[in-house]
C-alpha atoms as a printed R data frame, in Angstrom:
    type eleno elety resid chain resno       x       y       z
1   ATOM     1    CA   UNK     A     1   0.445   0.166  -0.065
2   ATOM     2    CA   UNK     A     2   1.088   3.549  -0.881
3   ATOM     3    CA   UNK     A     3   1.668   5.525   2.185
4   ATOM     4    CA   UNK     A     4   0.345   9.316   2.024
5   ATOM     5    CA   UNK     A     5   3.344  11.091   2.452
6   ATOM     6    CA   UNK     A     6   5.171   8.922   0.155
7   ATOM     7    CA   UNK     A     7   1.933  10.002  -2.598
8   ATOM     8    CA   UNK     A     8   2.362  13.569  -1.679
9   ATOM     9    CA   UNK     A     9   6.171  13.726  -2.607
10  ATOM    10    CA   UNK     A    10   5.774  11.633  -5.354
11  ATOM    11    CA   UNK     A    11   2.581  14.174  -6.839
12  ATOM    12    CA   UNK     A    12   4.660  17.366  -6.110
13  ATOM    13    CA   UNK     A    13   7.096  17.669  -8.937
14  ATOM    14    CA   UNK     A    14   4.446  16.987 -11.098
15  ATOM    15    CA   UNK     A    15   2.169  19.532  -9.670
16  ATOM    16    CA   UNK     A    16   4.787  22.167  -9.887
17  ATOM    17    CA   UNK     A    17   6.101  21.158 -13.324
18  ATOM    18    CA   UNK     A    18   2.296  21.827 -14.579
19  ATOM    19    CA   UNK     A    19   2.219  25.149 -13.159
20  ATOM    20    CA   UNK     A    20   5.380  26.269 -14.819
21  ATOM    21    CA   UNK     A    21   4.366  25.893 -18.500
22  ATOM    22    CA   UNK     A    22   1.461  27.601 -19.894
23  ATOM    23    CA   UNK     A    23  -0.504  24.862 -21.297
24  ATOM    24    CA   UNK     A    24  -0.841  23.247 -17.988
25  ATOM    25    CA   UNK     A    25  -1.993  26.218 -16.410
26  ATOM    26    CA   UNK     A    26  -4.715  26.907 -18.988
27  ATOM    27    CA   UNK     A    27  -5.569  23.335 -18.539
28  ATOM    28    CA   UNK     A    28  -6.291  24.086 -14.950
29  ATOM    29    CA   UNK     A    29  -8.423  27.290 -15.321
30  ATOM    30    CA   UNK     A    30 -10.746  25.348 -17.990
31  ATOM    31    CA   UNK     A    31 -11.043  22.443 -15.413
32  ATOM    32    CA   UNK     A    32 -11.888  24.962 -13.017
33  ATOM    33    CA   UNK     A    33 -14.803  26.468 -15.431
34  ATOM    34    CA   UNK     A    34 -16.315  23.162 -16.477
35  ATOM    35    CA   UNK     A    35 -16.651  22.431 -12.839
36  ATOM    36    CA   UNK     A    36 -18.633  25.854 -11.927
37  ATOM    37    CA   UNK     A    37 -20.748  25.343 -15.320
38  ATOM    38    CA   UNK     A    38 -21.933  22.094 -13.667
39  ATOM    39    CA   UNK     A    39 -23.392  23.624 -10.783
40  ATOM    40    CA   UNK     A    40 -27.037  24.349 -11.024
41  ATOM    41    CA   UNK     A    41 -27.178  27.342  -8.808
42  ATOM    42    CA   UNK     A    42 -24.891  29.622 -10.837
43  ATOM    43    CA   UNK     A    43 -26.153  31.474 -13.937
44  ATOM    44    CA   UNK     A    44 -23.527  33.042 -16.676
45  ATOM    45    CA   UNK     A    45 -26.017  34.880 -18.424
46  ATOM    46    CA   UNK     A    46 -25.353  38.924 -19.131
47  ATOM    47    CA   UNK     A    47 -27.843  40.811 -17.433
48  ATOM    48    CA   UNK     A    48 -29.164  43.994 -19.184
49  ATOM    49    CA   UNK     A    49 -27.699  47.477 -18.180
50  ATOM    50    CA   UNK     A    50 -30.400  48.951 -15.880
51  ATOM    51    CA   UNK     A    51 -29.009  52.387 -17.089
52  ATOM    52    CA   UNK     A    52 -29.788  52.254 -20.811
53  ATOM    53    CA   UNK     A    53 -33.259  53.589 -19.847
54  ATOM    54    CA   UNK     A    54 -31.992  56.286 -17.655
55  ATOM    55    CA   UNK     A    55 -31.969  59.617 -19.217
56  ATOM    56    CA   UNK     A    56 -28.834  60.968 -20.539
57  ATOM    57    CA   UNK     A    57 -29.983  64.893 -19.562
58  ATOM    58    CA   UNK     A    58 -30.891  63.760 -15.990
59  ATOM    59    CA   UNK     A    59 -31.944  67.610 -14.959
60  ATOM    60    CA   UNK     A    60 -32.667  69.542 -18.119
61  ATOM    61    CA   UNK     A    61 -35.986  70.681 -17.880
62  ATOM    62    CA   UNK     A    62 -36.246  72.813 -21.020
63  ATOM    63    CA   UNK     A    63 -34.606  69.832 -23.248
64  ATOM    64    CA   UNK     A    64 -36.425  66.820 -24.501
65  ATOM    65    CA   UNK     A    65 -34.357  63.596 -24.184
66  ATOM    66    CA   UNK     A    66 -35.694  60.712 -26.377
67  ATOM    67    CA   UNK     A    67 -33.667  58.101 -24.018
68  ATOM    68    CA   UNK     A    68 -35.592  54.979 -25.445
69  ATOM    69    CA   UNK     A    69 -34.222  56.006 -29.141
70  ATOM    70    CA   UNK     A    70 -37.644  56.580 -30.773
71  ATOM    71    CA   UNK     A    71 -36.721  58.502 -34.153
72  ATOM    72    CA   UNK     A    72 -40.458  58.851 -34.659
73  ATOM    73    CA   UNK     A    73 -40.090  62.195 -31.919
74  ATOM    74    CA   UNK     A    74 -37.557  63.661 -34.427
75  ATOM    75    CA   UNK     A    75 -39.979  63.205 -37.362
76  ATOM    76    CA   UNK     A    76 -42.818  64.528 -35.402
77  ATOM    77    CA   UNK     A    77 -41.468  67.711 -34.317
78  ATOM    78    CA   UNK     A    78 -39.928  68.153 -37.791
79  ATOM    79    CA   UNK     A    79 -43.530  68.085 -38.791
80  ATOM    80    CA   UNK     A    80 -44.615  71.002 -36.545
81  ATOM    81    CA   UNK     A    81 -41.626  73.084 -36.619
82  ATOM    82    CA   UNK     A    82 -39.650  75.068 -39.863
83  ATOM    83    CA   UNK     A    83 -36.463  74.685 -38.130
84  ATOM    84    CA   UNK     A    84 -35.400  71.827 -35.297
85  ATOM    85    CA   UNK     A    85 -32.052  69.868 -34.447
86  ATOM    86    CA   UNK     A    86 -31.660  66.654 -33.242
87  ATOM    87    CA   UNK     A    87 -28.474  65.742 -31.345
88  ATOM    88    CA   UNK     A    88 -27.673  61.802 -31.229
89  ATOM    89    CA   UNK     A    89 -25.492  60.409 -28.886
90  ATOM    90    CA   UNK     A    90 -24.616  57.247 -27.115
91  ATOM    91    CA   UNK     A    91 -24.015  57.312 -23.298
92  ATOM    92    CA   UNK     A    92 -20.878  55.584 -23.527
93  ATOM    93    CA   UNK     A    93 -19.161  57.724 -25.612
94  ATOM    94    CA   UNK     A    94 -16.775  60.309 -24.104
95  ATOM    95    CA   UNK     A    95 -17.547  62.792 -27.119
96  ATOM    96    CA   UNK     A    96 -20.985  62.530 -26.220
97  ATOM    97    CA   UNK     A    97 -20.866  63.280 -22.622
98  ATOM    98    CA   UNK     A    98 -18.593  66.151 -23.569
99  ATOM    99    CA   UNK     A    99 -21.070  67.711 -25.535
100 ATOM   100    CA   UNK     A   100 -23.688  66.763 -23.319
101 ATOM   101    CA   UNK     A   101 -23.009  70.217 -21.324
102 ATOM   102    CA   UNK     A   102 -22.850  72.234 -24.769
103 ATOM   103    CA   UNK     A   103 -25.779  71.197 -26.199
104 ATOM   104    CA   UNK     A   104 -27.402  72.223 -22.487
105 ATOM   105    CA   UNK     A   105 -26.310  75.490 -22.487
106 ATOM   106    CA   UNK     A   106 -27.128  76.150 -26.030
107 ATOM   107    CA   UNK     A   107 -30.765  74.692 -25.021
108 ATOM   108    CA   UNK     A   108 -31.111  77.403 -22.221
109 ATOM   109    CA   UNK     A   109 -31.129  80.202 -24.697
110 ATOM   110    CA   UNK     A   110 -31.834  79.003 -28.265
111 ATOM   111    CA   UNK     A   111 -35.211  79.469 -29.834
112 ATOM   112    CA   UNK     A   112 -34.585  76.325 -31.915
113 ATOM   113    CA   UNK     A   113 -36.301  73.061 -30.515
114 ATOM   114    CA   UNK     A   114 -33.423  70.574 -29.924
115 ATOM   115    CA   UNK     A   115 -34.185  67.064 -29.204
116 ATOM   116    CA   UNK     A   116 -31.866  64.440 -27.790
117 ATOM   117    CA   UNK     A   117 -31.622  60.653 -29.089
118 ATOM   118    CA   UNK     A   118 -30.128  57.841 -27.780
119 ATOM   119    CA   UNK     A   119 -29.079  56.405 -31.027
120 ATOM   120    CA   UNK     A   120 -26.990  53.535 -29.511
121 ATOM   121    CA   UNK     A   121 -29.634  50.940 -28.183
122 ATOM   122    CA   UNK     A   122 -29.690  48.124 -30.684
123 ATOM   123    CA   UNK     A   123 -33.430  47.745 -31.002
124 ATOM   124    CA   UNK     A   124 -34.578  51.403 -31.216
125 ATOM   125    CA   UNK     A   125 -35.863  52.930 -34.269
126 ATOM   126    CA   UNK     A   126 -33.158  55.899 -34.245
127 ATOM   127    CA   UNK     A   127 -30.381  52.898 -35.217
128 ATOM   128    CA   UNK     A   128 -32.542  51.413 -37.802
129 ATOM   129    CA   UNK     A   129 -33.400  54.873 -39.685
130 ATOM   130    CA   UNK     A   130 -30.299  56.501 -39.092
131 ATOM   131    CA   UNK     A   131 -26.819  54.808 -39.745
132 ATOM   132    CA   UNK     A   132 -24.090  56.523 -37.461
133 ATOM   133    CA   UNK     A   133 -20.335  56.054 -38.152
134 ATOM   134    CA   UNK     A   134 -19.357  58.033 -35.124
135 ATOM   135    CA   UNK     A   135 -21.167  60.079 -32.053
136 ATOM   136    CA   UNK     A   136 -22.284  62.542 -31.292
137 ATOM   137    CA   UNK     A   137 -24.118  63.788 -34.560
138 ATOM   138    CA   UNK     A   138 -25.630  67.071 -34.903
139 ATOM   139    CA   UNK     A   139 -28.351  67.429 -37.519
140 ATOM   140    CA   UNK     A   140 -30.212  70.389 -38.191
141 ATOM   141    CA   UNK     A   141 -34.063  69.927 -39.520
142 ATOM   142    CA   UNK     A   142 -35.109  72.656 -42.022
143 ATOM   143    CA   UNK     A   143 -38.579  72.052 -43.504
144 ATOM   144    CA   UNK     A   144 -38.817  72.237 -47.043
145 ATOM   145    CA   UNK     A   145 -35.124  70.741 -47.061
146 ATOM   146    CA   UNK     A   146 -32.868  67.621 -46.617
147 ATOM   147    CA   UNK     A   147 -31.507  66.969 -43.166
148 ATOM   148    CA   UNK     A   148 -28.321  68.835 -43.132
149 ATOM   149    CA   UNK     A   149 -25.778  67.608 -40.623
150 ATOM   150    CA   UNK     A   150 -23.536  69.602 -38.613
151 ATOM   151    CA   UNK     A   151 -19.711  69.098 -39.662
152 ATOM   152    CA   UNK     A   152 -18.325  72.123 -37.521
153 ATOM   153    CA   UNK     A   153 -16.828  72.367 -34.098
154 ATOM   154    CA   UNK     A   154 -19.063  71.578 -31.035
155 ATOM   155    CA   UNK     A   155 -19.191  74.615 -29.093
156 ATOM   156    CA   UNK     A   156 -21.610  76.981 -27.585
157 ATOM   157    CA   UNK     A   157 -20.071  79.640 -29.932
158 ATOM   158    CA   UNK     A   158 -19.693  77.874 -32.986
159 ATOM   159    CA   UNK     A   159 -23.205  76.254 -32.922
160 ATOM   160    CA   UNK     A   160 -25.131  79.542 -31.747
161 ATOM   161    CA   UNK     A   161 -23.665  81.118 -35.137
162 ATOM   162    CA   UNK     A   162 -24.909  77.938 -37.305
163 ATOM   163    CA   UNK     A   163 -28.189  78.627 -35.988
164 ATOM   164    CA   UNK     A   164 -27.991  82.083 -36.193
165 ATOM   165    CA   UNK     A   165 -27.170  81.558 -39.908
166 ATOM   166    CA   UNK     A   166 -29.955  78.973 -40.217
167 ATOM   167    CA   UNK     A   167 -32.384  81.657 -39.313
168 ATOM   168    CA   UNK     A   168 -31.050  84.231 -41.099
169 ATOM   169    CA   UNK     A   169 -29.278  82.573 -44.767
170 ATOM   170    CA   UNK     A   170 -30.015  85.612 -46.631
171 ATOM   171    CA   UNK     A   171 -29.381  89.284 -46.344
172 ATOM   172    CA   UNK     A   172 -31.041  91.950 -48.194
173 ATOM   173    CA   UNK     A   173 -29.681  94.850 -49.267
174 ATOM   174    CA   UNK     A   174 -31.319  98.158 -50.302
175 ATOM   175    CA   UNK     A   175 -28.489 100.389 -51.259
176 ATOM   176    CA   UNK     A   176 -25.187 100.765 -53.290
177 ATOM   177    CA   UNK     A   177 -23.313 101.341 -49.861
178 ATOM   178    CA   UNK     A   178 -24.680  98.504 -48.226
179 ATOM   179    CA   UNK     A   179 -23.165  96.275 -51.086
180 ATOM   180    CA   UNK     A   180 -20.138  98.012 -51.015
181 ATOM   181    CA   UNK     A   181 -19.780  97.152 -47.356
182 ATOM   182    CA   UNK     A   182 -20.369  93.540 -47.730
183 ATOM   183    CA   UNK     A   183 -17.840  93.384 -50.445
184 ATOM   184    CA   UNK     A   184 -15.188  94.760 -48.241
185 ATOM   185    CA   UNK     A   185 -16.243  92.649 -45.403
186 ATOM   186    CA   UNK     A   186 -16.277  89.324 -46.351
187 ATOM   187    CA   UNK     A   187 -14.518  86.910 -48.410
188 ATOM   188    CA   UNK     A   188 -17.323  85.890 -50.893
189 ATOM   189    CA   UNK     A   189 -20.403  87.688 -51.315
190 ATOM   190    CA   UNK     A   190 -23.275  85.873 -53.571
191 ATOM   191    CA   UNK     A   191 -25.580  88.708 -54.456
192 ATOM   192    CA   UNK     A   192 -28.816  87.947 -56.233
193 ATOM   193    CA   UNK     A   193 -31.147  90.418 -58.058
194 ATOM   194    CA   UNK     A   194 -34.619  89.322 -57.945
195 ATOM   195    CA   UNK     A   195 -38.117  90.861 -59.080
196 ATOM   196    CA   UNK     A   196 -39.964  90.224 -55.859
197 ATOM   197    CA   UNK     A   197 -42.871  92.393 -57.121
198 ATOM   198    CA   UNK     A   198 -44.105  89.025 -58.687
199 ATOM   199    CA   UNK     A   199 -46.088  86.789 -56.498
200 ATOM   200    CA   UNK     A   200 -43.155  83.740 -56.329
201 ATOM   201    CA   UNK     A   201 -39.932  83.464 -57.714
202 ATOM   202    CA   UNK     A   202 -38.706  80.043 -58.280
203 ATOM   203    CA   UNK     A   203 -35.068  81.758 -59.250
204 ATOM   204    CA   UNK     A   204 -35.033  83.207 -55.547
205 ATOM   205    CA   UNK     A   205 -36.502  79.857 -54.046
206 ATOM   206    CA   UNK     A   206 -33.079  78.116 -55.304
207 ATOM   207    CA   UNK     A   207 -30.999  80.893 -54.215
208 ATOM   208    CA   UNK     A   208 -32.200  80.385 -50.821
209 ATOM   209    CA   UNK     A   209 -31.836  76.786 -50.844
210 ATOM   210    CA   UNK     A   210 -28.074  77.344 -52.101
211 ATOM   211    CA   UNK     A   211 -27.895  79.213 -49.256
212 ATOM   212    CA   UNK     A   212 -28.998  77.027 -46.748
213 ATOM   213    CA   UNK     A   213 -26.763  74.562 -48.032
214 ATOM   214    CA   UNK     A   214 -23.524  76.399 -48.212
215 ATOM   215    CA   UNK     A   215 -22.021  75.121 -44.749
216 ATOM   216    CA   UNK     A   216 -22.388  71.688 -46.252
217 ATOM   217    CA   UNK     A   217 -20.955  72.154 -49.678
218 ATOM   218    CA   UNK     A   218 -17.750  74.175 -48.569
219 ATOM   219    CA   UNK     A   219 -17.444  72.770 -45.118
220 ATOM   220    CA   UNK     A   220 -13.892  72.576 -45.317
221 ATOM   221    CA   UNK     A   221 -13.369  76.180 -47.018
222 ATOM   222    CA   UNK     A   222 -15.850  78.777 -45.878
223 ATOM   223    CA   UNK     A   223 -18.451  79.061 -43.057
224 ATOM   224    CA   UNK     A   224 -21.734  80.726 -43.540
225 ATOM   225    CA   UNK     A   225 -22.403  83.981 -42.403
226 ATOM   226    CA   UNK     A   226 -18.662  84.662 -41.513
227 ATOM   227    CA   UNK     A   227 -16.821  84.172 -44.481
228 ATOM   228    CA   UNK     A   228 -19.521  84.111 -47.212
229 ATOM   229    CA   UNK     A   229 -22.610  85.807 -47.484
230 ATOM   230    CA   UNK     A   230 -25.873  85.563 -49.383
231 ATOM   231    CA   UNK     A   231 -27.233  88.673 -50.300
232 ATOM   232    CA   UNK     A   232 -30.472  90.098 -52.331
233 ATOM   233    CA   UNK     A   233 -31.054  93.551 -53.922
234 ATOM   234    CA   UNK     A   234 -34.239  94.393 -56.005
235 ATOM   235    CA   UNK     A   235 -33.733  94.481 -59.302
236 ATOM   236    CA   UNK     A   236 -32.938  98.054 -60.698
237 ATOM   237    CA   UNK     A   237 -32.230  99.374 -57.024
238 ATOM   238    CA   UNK     A   238 -28.456  99.470 -57.339
239 ATOM   239    CA   UNK     A   239 -26.069 100.393 -60.351
240 ATOM   240    CA   UNK     A   240 -24.404  97.195 -59.479
241 ATOM   241    CA   UNK     A   241 -27.015  95.219 -60.826
242 ATOM   242    CA   UNK     A   242 -26.537  93.946 -64.273
243 ATOM   243    CA   UNK     A   243 -29.798  93.322 -66.280
244 ATOM   244    CA   UNK     A   244 -28.529  90.068 -67.863
245 ATOM   245    CA   UNK     A   245 -27.173  88.366 -64.599
246 ATOM   246    CA   UNK     A   246 -29.556  87.683 -61.995
247 ATOM   247    CA   UNK     A   247 -26.592  86.256 -59.789
248 ATOM   248    CA   UNK     A   248 -23.123  87.568 -59.182
249 ATOM   249    CA   UNK     A   249 -20.426  86.417 -57.439
250 ATOM   250    CA   UNK     A   250 -17.654  88.473 -55.644
251 ATOM   251    CA   UNK     A   251 -14.144  87.166 -54.237
252 ATOM   252    CA   UNK     A   252 -12.034  89.178 -51.789
253 ATOM   253    CA   UNK     A   253  -8.617  88.862 -52.678
254 ATOM   254    CA   UNK     A   254  -6.113  88.772 -49.713
255 ATOM   255    CA   UNK     A   255  -2.989  89.079 -51.861
256 ATOM   256    CA   UNK     A   256  -1.836  90.190 -55.583
257 ATOM   257    CA   UNK     A   257   0.110  88.857 -57.954
258 ATOM   258    CA   UNK     A   258   1.624  91.295 -60.359
């Protein structure tokens, strides 16, 4: 019969040798895992995070937070408002958390209604309707136009200026002096001359549409309201108007080459 102390002395080198090898260590861990899985009272199922249904903006009374990810809320408000904005976020995203305070401050004084939507929940209609590559995403919804994604820097000043531009994309000029002042102030002035005596003007509708879309068309070169201006002067009101050209574009050169 093999004595107990003899068995321990015999098995000890084998155990130490197994621990000195990675394969043996992994085998031991797998064995422990199989033993635990065999126990009836232990469950390895992943539980749903209870924070998924908690609002992202907890104390923002003046901001609508659609934390269930319903994109229908955006569509409903869009039908009622001429201009609104949506802030699509993910709770885990660091950029969304940083932009959260910008959106809260912006909503405190902005006349534009802004909806915050959790666009990360897999079963939400926002994920199914909007395919986002990164968070957060700020989108402006203007009645009669396609959605306008914001591509600028997320700060209170930049967003406030962008909202102001969308509310007033076209400047009306009355005199030659007004036009001259704009030509000296801004890098690019798109000047349109339209006959407003008509009931409606298809040319002006297209001109207005171009002014709204300028920030997306030239996002890397010009900023609407700061470097490029769309202005309108009634036909025949100034000597700068040309009867053969309804729209003229003026560029301001920073340097001259002789």
